[in-house]
Amino acid sequence: MSETIRNLSEVAELLRVARSVVVVTGAGVSAESGIPTFRDALEGHWSRFNPRELATPEAFAENPARVTQWYDERRMAALACAPNAGHEALARIEQACTARGAAFVLLTQNVDKLHQRAGSRNVVEVHGSITRWRCSRTGECFDELPTPFPSYPPPSPSGGLLRPDVVWFGEALPDHALNAAAKALRECDLYFAIGTSGVVWPVAGFVLSAKAAGAATVEVNLTDTDATYEFGLTLRGPSGAVLTALADAAGGAP
Ligand code: OAD
């Protein structure tokens, strides 16, 4: 922890002077809200399910009832959770950045909407949203939906079946998200990866783009990851406590 305390003051100074901040978040940021991560042993989503049987277009085609029921259970769990201190600290940091005219973009891999519920404004959901569902026939999206669905698979108002508007294995990220991320990464001078194992592409490559733009890079995580060697600085500890300390140190108004 002593290295993290030393690094915290350095990162807070970087944050105070940054002109363009990009933050990437993963499931670790929502873990303290009670939402399981994907790859952590025991509690992780994937530890009890085979993602290839649930999070692919093929799985949906083969068994739409099973896939939509699993995602609806995750949707209901997300709606029942509350943003944690880490989400709130990121909203404070964004406010402090924009108040002094700096750019701030939050690229989240999470589909739980907790960043938005905590007050983050410039959020790009690179893996979609579990609270938004899409017609499998027309592509039309719907946010106002029964909670939970009365039956599975849920019928779409426009004639097909409803599927979660999330990115499945084998699917491309939405163009708007990729374009927003590419622009933000080209311009950033400070890059954070928070609560992500950094193994799923293309998000795993974002740190390389940030470094190519000359950005300082910071990894916030409980532990080292396979991507840690790419980062100039690390802050080790639970994201709620670390981000709150960072927002306080950098002067983000509570
Ligand atoms: P993972 O489960 O792969 O990684 C979670 C990371 O969060 C790990 O590195 C943990 O060490 C860290 N972590 C856990 N609790 C934490 C805490 N309290 N504070 C800080 N860090 C903590 O989740 P992601 O990296 O988000 O994709 O997974 C990336 C993508 O893989 C997901 O978006 C999903 C999955 O396939 C799609 O669904 C397309």
mmCIF file of C-alpha atoms and ligand atoms in Angstrom:
data_model
loop_
_atom_site.group_PDB
_atom_site.id
_atom_site.type_symbol
_atom_site.label_atom_id
_atom_site.label_comp_id
_atom_site.label_asym_id
_atom_site.label_seq_id
_atom_site.Cartn_x
_atom_site.Cartn_y
_atom_site.Cartn_z
ATOM 1 C CA MET A 1 0.000 0.000 0.000
ATOM 2 C CA SER A 2 2.931 2.412 0.601
ATOM 3 C CA GLU A 3 3.716 2.452 -3.141
ATOM 4 C CA THR A 4 0.088 3.270 -3.841
ATOM 5 C CA ILE A 5 0.164 6.157 -1.363
ATOM 6 C CA ARG A 6 3.315 7.508 -3.057
ATOM 7 C CA ASN A 7 1.776 7.064 -6.496
ATOM 8 C CA LEU A 8 -1.520 8.599 -5.387
ATOM 9 C CA SER A 9 -0.033 12.048 -4.918
ATOM 10 C CA GLU A 10 1.721 11.778 -8.292
ATOM 11 C CA VAL A 11 -1.495 10.683 -10.012
ATOM 12 C CA ALA A 12 -3.486 13.435 -8.277
ATOM 13 C CA GLU A 13 -1.025 16.024 -9.622
ATOM 14 C CA LEU A 14 -1.317 14.556 -13.130
ATOM 15 C CA LEU A 15 -5.099 14.725 -12.815
ATOM 16 C CA ARG A 16 -5.038 18.361 -11.702
ATOM 17 C CA VAL A 17 -3.147 19.481 -14.845
ATOM 18 C CA ALA A 18 -4.414 16.987 -17.461
ATOM 19 C CA ARG A 19 -6.036 18.519 -20.549
ATOM 20 C CA SER A 20 -7.822 15.374 -21.715
ATOM 21 C CA VAL A 21 -8.608 12.395 -19.467
ATOM 22 C CA VAL A 22 -9.775 8.965 -20.647
ATOM 23 C CA VAL A 23 -10.991 6.423 -18.107
ATOM 24 C CA VAL A 24 -11.728 2.792 -19.002
ATOM 25 C CA THR A 25 -13.674 0.809 -16.418
ATOM 26 C CA GLY A 26 -14.411 -2.880 -16.050
ATOM 27 C CA ALA A 27 -16.419 -5.161 -13.798
ATOM 28 C CA GLY A 28 -14.102 -4.493 -10.842
ATOM 29 C CA VAL A 29 -15.604 -1.016 -10.457
ATOM 30 C CA SER A 30 -19.066 -2.527 -9.940
ATOM 31 C CA ALA A 31 -17.876 -5.387 -7.702
ATOM 32 C CA GLU A 32 -18.340 -3.253 -4.563
ATOM 33 C CA SER A 33 -21.944 -2.687 -5.611
ATOM 34 C CA GLY A 34 -22.469 -6.439 -5.437
ATOM 35 C CA ILE A 35 -22.281 -7.222 -9.168
ATOM 36 C CA PRO A 36 -20.031 -10.245 -9.837
ATOM 37 C CA THR A 37 -17.029 -9.750 -12.090
ATOM 38 C CA PHE A 38 -16.425 -12.110 -14.983
ATOM 39 C CA ARG A 39 -13.096 -13.790 -14.326
ATOM 40 C CA ASP A 40 -12.606 -13.580 -10.597
ATOM 41 C CA ALA A 41 -12.721 -17.092 -9.132
ATOM 42 C CA LEU A 42 -15.776 -18.231 -7.166
ATOM 43 C CA GLU A 43 -18.038 -15.220 -7.544
ATOM 44 C CA GLY A 44 -17.213 -14.399 -11.162
ATOM 45 C CA HIS A 45 -20.028 -14.767 -13.702
ATOM 46 C CA TRP A 46 -17.967 -16.996 -15.886
ATOM 47 C CA SER A 47 -16.914 -19.241 -12.987
ATOM 48 C CA ARG A 48 -20.449 -20.689 -12.901
ATOM 49 C CA PHE A 49 -21.422 -20.372 -16.514
ATOM 50 C CA ASN A 50 -19.733 -21.083 -19.788
ATOM 51 C CA PRO A 51 -19.823 -17.733 -21.604
ATOM 52 C CA ARG A 52 -19.809 -19.567 -24.920
ATOM 53 C CA GLU A 53 -23.173 -21.058 -23.944
ATOM 54 C CA LEU A 54 -24.724 -17.745 -22.992
ATOM 55 C CA ALA A 55 -23.001 -14.702 -24.480
ATOM 56 C CA THR A 56 -22.940 -15.455 -28.218
ATOM 57 C CA PRO A 57 -25.398 -15.005 -31.109
ATOM 58 C CA GLU A 58 -25.237 -18.770 -31.608
ATOM 59 C CA ALA A 59 -26.305 -19.419 -27.999
ATOM 60 C CA PHE A 60 -29.236 -17.035 -28.472
ATOM 61 C CA ALA A 61 -30.276 -18.731 -31.716
ATOM 62 C CA GLU A 62 -30.030 -22.175 -30.134
ATOM 63 C CA ASN A 63 -31.777 -21.392 -26.846
ATOM 64 C CA PRO A 64 -33.222 -17.858 -26.711
ATOM 65 C CA ALA A 65 -35.190 -18.621 -23.550
ATOM 66 C CA ARG A 66 -32.090 -19.644 -21.552
ATOM 67 C CA VAL A 67 -29.976 -16.733 -22.795
ATOM 68 C CA THR A 68 -32.650 -14.078 -22.247
ATOM 69 C CA GLN A 69 -33.520 -15.437 -18.795
ATOM 70 C CA TRP A 70 -29.848 -15.271 -17.734
ATOM 71 C CA TYR A 71 -29.487 -11.727 -19.000
ATOM 72 C CA ASP A 72 -32.785 -10.676 -17.423
ATOM 73 C CA GLU A 73 -31.562 -11.997 -14.067
ATOM 74 C CA ARG A 74 -28.418 -9.869 -14.527
ATOM 75 C CA ARG A 75 -30.581 -6.885 -15.535
ATOM 76 C CA MET A 76 -32.717 -7.227 -12.408
ATOM 77 C CA ALA A 77 -29.591 -7.620 -10.240
ATOM 78 C CA ALA A 78 -28.095 -4.457 -11.763
ATOM 79 C CA LEU A 79 -31.310 -2.499 -11.194
ATOM 80 C CA ALA A 80 -31.333 -3.685 -7.552
ATOM 81 C CA CYS A 81 -27.744 -2.516 -6.970
ATOM 82 C CA ALA A 82 -26.616 1.000 -6.137
ATOM 83 C CA PRO A 83 -23.564 2.902 -7.375
ATOM 84 C CA ASN A 84 -20.631 2.591 -4.974
ATOM 85 C CA ALA A 85 -18.002 5.076 -3.798
ATOM 86 C CA GLY A 86 -15.882 4.351 -6.863
ATOM 87 C CA HIS A 87 -18.668 5.348 -9.248
ATOM 88 C CA GLU A 88 -19.339 8.478 -7.208
ATOM 89 C CA ALA A 89 -15.654 9.430 -7.116
ATOM 90 C CA LEU A 90 -15.398 9.118 -10.900
ATOM 91 C CA ALA A 91 -18.384 11.452 -11.267
ATOM 92 C CA ARG A 92 -16.611 13.950 -8.972
ATOM 93 C CA ILE A 93 -13.390 13.678 -10.967
ATOM 94 C CA GLU A 94 -15.288 14.282 -14.205
ATOM 95 C CA GLN A 95 -16.974 17.361 -12.718
ATOM 96 C CA ALA A 96 -13.620 18.750 -11.547
ATOM 97 C CA CYS A 97 -12.058 18.165 -14.962
ATOM 98 C CA THR A 98 -14.877 19.758 -16.942
ATOM 99 C CA ALA A 99 -15.072 22.677 -14.471
ATOM 100 C CA ARG A 100 -11.508 23.626 -15.404
ATOM 101 C CA GLY A 101 -12.081 23.096 -19.125
ATOM 102 C CA ALA A 102 -10.406 19.694 -19.441
ATOM 103 C CA ALA A 103 -11.950 16.918 -21.534
ATOM 104 C CA PHE A 104 -13.144 13.750 -19.761
ATOM 105 C CA VAL A 105 -14.431 10.560 -21.404
ATOM 106 C CA LEU A 106 -15.507 7.448 -19.499
ATOM 107 C CA LEU A 107 -15.340 4.322 -21.676
ATOM 108 C CA THR A 108 -17.044 1.594 -19.693
ATOM 109 C CA GLN A 109 -17.119 -2.123 -20.455
ATOM 110 C CA ASN A 110 -19.848 -2.439 -17.858
ATOM 111 C CA VAL A 111 -23.451 -2.746 -18.956
ATOM 112 C CA ASP A 112 -25.060 -1.973 -15.578
ATOM 113 C CA LYS A 113 -25.646 1.811 -15.944
ATOM 114 C CA LEU A 114 -24.171 2.446 -12.488
ATOM 115 C CA HIS A 115 -21.822 5.182 -13.766
ATOM 116 C CA GLN A 116 -24.764 7.134 -15.133
ATOM 117 C CA ARG A 117 -26.764 6.596 -11.928
ATOM 118 C CA ALA A 118 -23.785 7.995 -9.959
ATOM 119 C CA GLY A 119 -23.804 11.173 -12.070
ATOM 120 C CA SER A 120 -21.144 10.475 -14.694
ATOM 121 C CA ARG A 121 -22.151 12.296 -17.863
ATOM 122 C CA ASN A 122 -19.758 11.593 -20.716
ATOM 123 C CA VAL A 123 -20.117 7.794 -20.630
ATOM 124 C CA VAL A 124 -19.551 5.546 -23.646
ATOM 125 C CA GLU A 125 -20.933 2.020 -23.146
ATOM 126 C CA VAL A 126 -18.490 0.132 -25.364
ATOM 127 C CA HIS A 127 -20.136 -3.228 -24.578
ATOM 128 C CA GLY A 128 -23.723 -1.934 -24.625
ATOM 129 C CA SER A 129 -26.300 -1.849 -21.865
ATOM 130 C CA ILE A 130 -28.190 -4.629 -20.098
ATOM 131 C CA THR A 131 -31.129 -2.318 -19.383
ATOM 132 C CA ARG A 132 -31.679 -1.705 -23.118
ATOM 133 C CA TRP A 133 -33.015 -4.583 -25.250
ATOM 134 C CA ARG A 134 -33.072 -4.846 -29.039
ATOM 135 C CA CYS A 135 -35.453 -6.498 -31.504
ATOM 136 C CA SER A 136 -33.719 -9.456 -33.149
ATOM 137 C CA ARG A 137 -35.682 -8.766 -36.360
ATOM 138 C CA THR A 138 -35.646 -4.960 -36.799
ATOM 139 C CA GLY A 139 -32.787 -3.843 -34.532
ATOM 140 C CA GLU A 140 -35.128 -1.374 -32.807
ATOM 141 C CA CYS A 141 -34.089 -0.723 -29.171
ATOM 142 C CA PHE A 142 -36.343 -0.497 -26.126
ATOM 143 C CA ASP A 143 -35.610 0.866 -22.637
ATOM 144 C CA GLU A 144 -39.076 0.852 -21.084
ATOM 145 C CA LEU A 145 -39.474 -2.866 -20.357
ATOM 146 C CA PRO A 146 -41.278 -5.079 -17.830
ATOM 147 C CA THR A 147 -39.167 -5.867 -14.735
ATOM 148 C CA PRO A 148 -38.713 -8.813 -14.896
ATOM 149 C CA PHE A 149 -39.985 -10.111 -18.220
ATOM 150 C CA PRO A 150 -43.084 -12.275 -17.700
ATOM 151 C CA SER A 151 -41.790 -14.994 -20.031
ATOM 152 C CA TYR A 152 -38.664 -15.998 -22.006
ATOM 153 C CA PRO A 153 -37.702 -15.245 -24.661
ATOM 154 C CA PRO A 154 -39.515 -11.882 -24.424
ATOM 155 C CA PRO A 155 -41.402 -10.979 -27.602
ATOM 156 C CA SER A 156 -40.387 -7.751 -29.307
ATOM 157 C CA PRO A 157 -42.991 -5.013 -29.878
ATOM 158 C CA SER A 158 -41.719 -4.928 -33.474
ATOM 159 C CA GLY A 159 -42.274 -8.563 -34.225
ATOM 160 C CA GLY A 160 -39.093 -10.500 -33.424
ATOM 161 C CA LEU A 161 -37.594 -11.563 -30.101
ATOM 162 C CA LEU A 162 -35.946 -9.167 -27.662
ATOM 163 C CA ARG A 163 -32.229 -9.679 -26.932
ATOM 164 C CA PRO A 164 -30.069 -7.603 -24.602
ATOM 165 C CA ASP A 165 -28.375 -4.691 -26.389
ATOM 166 C CA VAL A 166 -24.934 -5.890 -25.271
ATOM 167 C CA VAL A 167 -21.880 -6.994 -27.253
ATOM 168 C CA TRP A 168 -21.644 -10.794 -27.392
ATOM 169 C CA PHE A 169 -18.507 -12.796 -28.087
ATOM 170 C CA GLY A 170 -17.925 -12.693 -31.824
ATOM 171 C CA GLU A 171 -19.803 -9.400 -32.258
ATOM 172 C CA ALA A 172 -18.218 -6.051 -33.098
ATOM 173 C CA LEU A 173 -18.394 -3.108 -30.743
ATOM 174 C CA PRO A 174 -20.901 -0.443 -31.831
ATOM 175 C CA ASP A 175 -19.404 1.963 -34.396
ATOM 176 C CA HIS A 176 -20.373 5.015 -32.333
ATOM 177 C CA ALA A 177 -18.465 3.598 -29.355
ATOM 178 C CA LEU A 178 -15.377 2.726 -31.375
ATOM 179 C CA ASN A 179 -15.339 6.162 -33.017
ATOM 180 C CA ALA A 180 -15.772 7.966 -29.687
ATOM 181 C CA ALA A 181 -13.034 5.874 -28.112
ATOM 182 C CA ALA A 182 -10.622 6.408 -30.999
ATOM 183 C CA LYS A 183 -11.108 10.204 -30.892
ATOM 184 C CA ALA A 184 -10.728 10.361 -27.112
ATOM 185 C CA LEU A 185 -7.598 8.181 -27.127
ATOM 186 C CA ARG A 186 -5.942 10.258 -29.873
ATOM 187 C CA GLU A 187 -6.318 13.378 -27.745
ATOM 188 C CA CYS A 188 -5.738 12.107 -24.233
ATOM 189 C CA ASP A 189 -2.785 13.002 -21.994
ATOM 190 C CA LEU A 190 -3.940 10.938 -18.993
ATOM 191 C CA TYR A 191 -5.375 7.412 -19.239
ATOM 192 C CA PHE A 192 -6.813 5.198 -16.500
ATOM 193 C CA ALA A 193 -7.799 1.531 -16.652
ATOM 194 C CA ILE A 194 -9.848 0.747 -13.553
ATOM 195 C CA GLY A 195 -11.144 -2.633 -12.392
ATOM 196 C CA THR A 196 -10.487 -4.485 -15.622
ATOM 197 C CA SER A 197 -8.409 -7.575 -16.313
ATOM 198 C CA GLY A 198 -7.386 -6.000 -19.630
ATOM 199 C CA VAL A 199 -7.766 -9.211 -21.648
ATOM 200 C CA VAL A 200 -10.745 -8.496 -23.929
ATOM 201 C CA TRP A 201 -9.969 -6.722 -27.208
ATOM 202 C CA PRO A 202 -10.295 -4.109 -28.595
ATOM 203 C CA VAL A 203 -10.564 -2.423 -25.166
ATOM 204 C CA ALA A 204 -7.403 -4.226 -24.031
ATOM 205 C CA GLY A 205 -5.508 -2.304 -26.723
ATOM 206 C CA PHE A 206 -6.752 1.141 -25.660
ATOM 207 C CA VAL A 207 -3.761 1.651 -23.358
ATOM 208 C CA LEU A 208 -1.453 1.252 -26.377
ATOM 209 C CA SER A 209 -3.350 3.996 -28.234
ATOM 210 C CA ALA A 210 -3.129 6.236 -25.175
ATOM 211 C CA LYS A 211 0.617 5.663 -24.920
ATOM 212 C CA ALA A 212 0.993 6.389 -28.626
ATOM 213 C CA ALA A 213 -0.715 9.726 -27.955
ATOM 214 C CA GLY A 214 1.876 10.402 -25.254
ATOM 215 C CA ALA A 215 -0.508 9.954 -22.339
ATOM 216 C CA ALA A 216 0.519 9.038 -18.826
ATOM 217 C CA THR A 217 -1.096 5.703 -17.946
ATOM 218 C CA VAL A 218 -2.489 4.535 -14.613
ATOM 219 C CA GLU A 219 -3.880 1.102 -13.705
ATOM 220 C CA VAL A 220 -6.234 0.908 -10.711
ATOM 221 C CA ASN A 221 -6.854 -2.659 -9.582
ATOM 222 C CA LEU A 222 -6.788 -4.954 -6.576
ATOM 223 C CA THR A 223 -3.923 -6.869 -8.149
ATOM 224 C CA ASP A 224 -1.489 -6.840 -11.044
ATOM 225 C CA THR A 225 -3.007 -7.922 -14.359
ATOM 226 C CA ASP A 226 -1.604 -9.301 -17.612
ATOM 227 C CA ALA A 227 -1.584 -5.700 -18.824
ATOM 228 C CA THR A 228 0.150 -4.109 -15.813
ATOM 229 C CA TYR A 229 3.500 -3.898 -17.616
ATOM 230 C CA GLU A 230 1.950 -1.450 -20.088
ATOM 231 C CA PHE A 231 1.161 1.111 -17.392
ATOM 232 C CA GLY A 232 3.453 3.825 -16.070
ATOM 233 C CA LEU A 233 1.777 3.964 -12.654
ATOM 234 C CA THR A 234 -0.368 1.584 -10.617
ATOM 235 C CA LEU A 235 -2.741 2.230 -7.725
ATOM 236 C CA ARG A 236 -3.461 -0.993 -5.861
ATOM 237 C CA GLY A 237 -6.566 -1.421 -3.725
ATOM 238 C CA PRO A 238 -10.357 -1.522 -4.001
ATOM 239 C CA SER A 239 -11.549 1.043 -6.526
ATOM 240 C CA GLY A 240 -14.021 2.605 -4.085
ATOM 241 C CA ALA A 241 -11.333 3.599 -1.604
ATOM 242 C CA VAL A 242 -8.631 4.367 -4.169
ATOM 243 C CA LEU A 243 -10.834 6.564 -6.353
ATOM 244 C CA THR A 244 -12.285 8.409 -3.371
ATOM 245 C CA ALA A 245 -8.758 9.157 -2.129
ATOM 246 C CA LEU A 246 -7.790 10.256 -5.636
ATOM 247 C CA ALA A 247 -10.819 12.554 -6.006
ATOM 248 C CA ASP A 248 -10.051 14.076 -2.586
ATOM 249 C CA ALA A 249 -6.359 14.518 -3.389
ATOM 250 C CA ALA A 250 -7.050 16.003 -6.812
ATOM 251 C CA GLY A 251 -9.636 18.368 -5.427
ATOM 252 C CA GLY A 252 -12.859 16.889 -6.774
ATOM 253 C CA ALA A 253 -15.580 18.583 -4.761
ATOM 254 C CA PRO A 254 -17.435 15.952 -2.658
HETATM 255 P P1 OAD B 1 -12.961 -9.217 -15.345
HETATM 256 O O1 OAD B 1 -13.793 -10.053 -14.427
HETATM 257 O O2 OAD B 1 -12.218 -9.866 -16.468
HETATM 258 O O3 OAD B 1 -11.874 -8.428 -14.479
HETATM 259 C C1 OAD B 1 -12.276 -7.732 -13.314
HETATM 260 C C2 OAD B 1 -11.053 -7.013 -12.783
HETATM 261 O O4 OAD B 1 -11.454 -6.212 -11.691
HETATM 262 C C3 OAD B 1 -9.964 -7.959 -12.276
HETATM 263 O O5 OAD B 1 -8.706 -7.516 -12.774
HETATM 264 C C4 OAD B 1 -10.034 -7.798 -10.748
HETATM 265 O O6 OAD B 1 -8.739 -7.913 -10.148
HETATM 266 C C5 OAD B 1 -10.548 -6.383 -10.624
HETATM 267 N N1 OAD B 1 -11.303 -6.105 -9.394
HETATM 268 C C6 OAD B 1 -12.190 -6.910 -8.769
HETATM 269 N N2 OAD B 1 -12.711 -6.273 -7.701
HETATM 270 C C7 OAD B 1 -12.146 -5.035 -7.671
HETATM 271 C C8 OAD B 1 -12.260 -3.907 -6.823
HETATM 272 N N3 OAD B 1 -13.079 -3.902 -5.762
HETATM 273 N N4 OAD B 1 -11.510 -2.804 -7.090
HETATM 274 C C9 OAD B 1 -10.668 -2.780 -8.144
HETATM 275 N N5 OAD B 1 -10.509 -3.825 -9.002
HETATM 276 C C10 OAD B 1 -11.241 -4.923 -8.756
HETATM 277 O O7 OAD B 1 -13.916 -8.061 -15.902
HETATM 278 P P2 OAD B 1 -13.640 -7.091 -17.134
HETATM 279 O O8 OAD B 1 -12.179 -6.763 -17.253
HETATM 280 O O9 OAD B 1 -14.572 -5.965 -17.018
HETATM 281 O O10 OAD B 1 -17.329 -8.487 -22.109
HETATM 282 O O11 OAD B 1 -14.078 -8.010 -18.379
HETATM 283 C C11 OAD B 1 -14.008 -7.424 -19.665
HETATM 284 C C12 OAD B 1 -15.097 -8.020 -20.501
HETATM 285 O O12 OAD B 1 -15.040 -9.456 -20.466
HETATM 286 C C13 OAD B 1 -16.508 -7.698 -20.021
HETATM 287 O O13 OAD B 1 -16.933 -6.431 -20.444
HETATM 288 C C14 OAD B 1 -17.299 -8.805 -20.703
HETATM 289 C C15 OAD B 1 -16.388 -9.986 -20.465
HETATM 290 O O14 OAD B 1 -16.481 -10.894 -21.521
HETATM 291 C C16 OAD B 1 -18.521 -8.656 -22.746
HETATM 292 O O15 OAD B 1 -19.514 -9.022 -22.162
HETATM 293 C C17 OAD B 1 -18.461 -8.355 -24.211
#
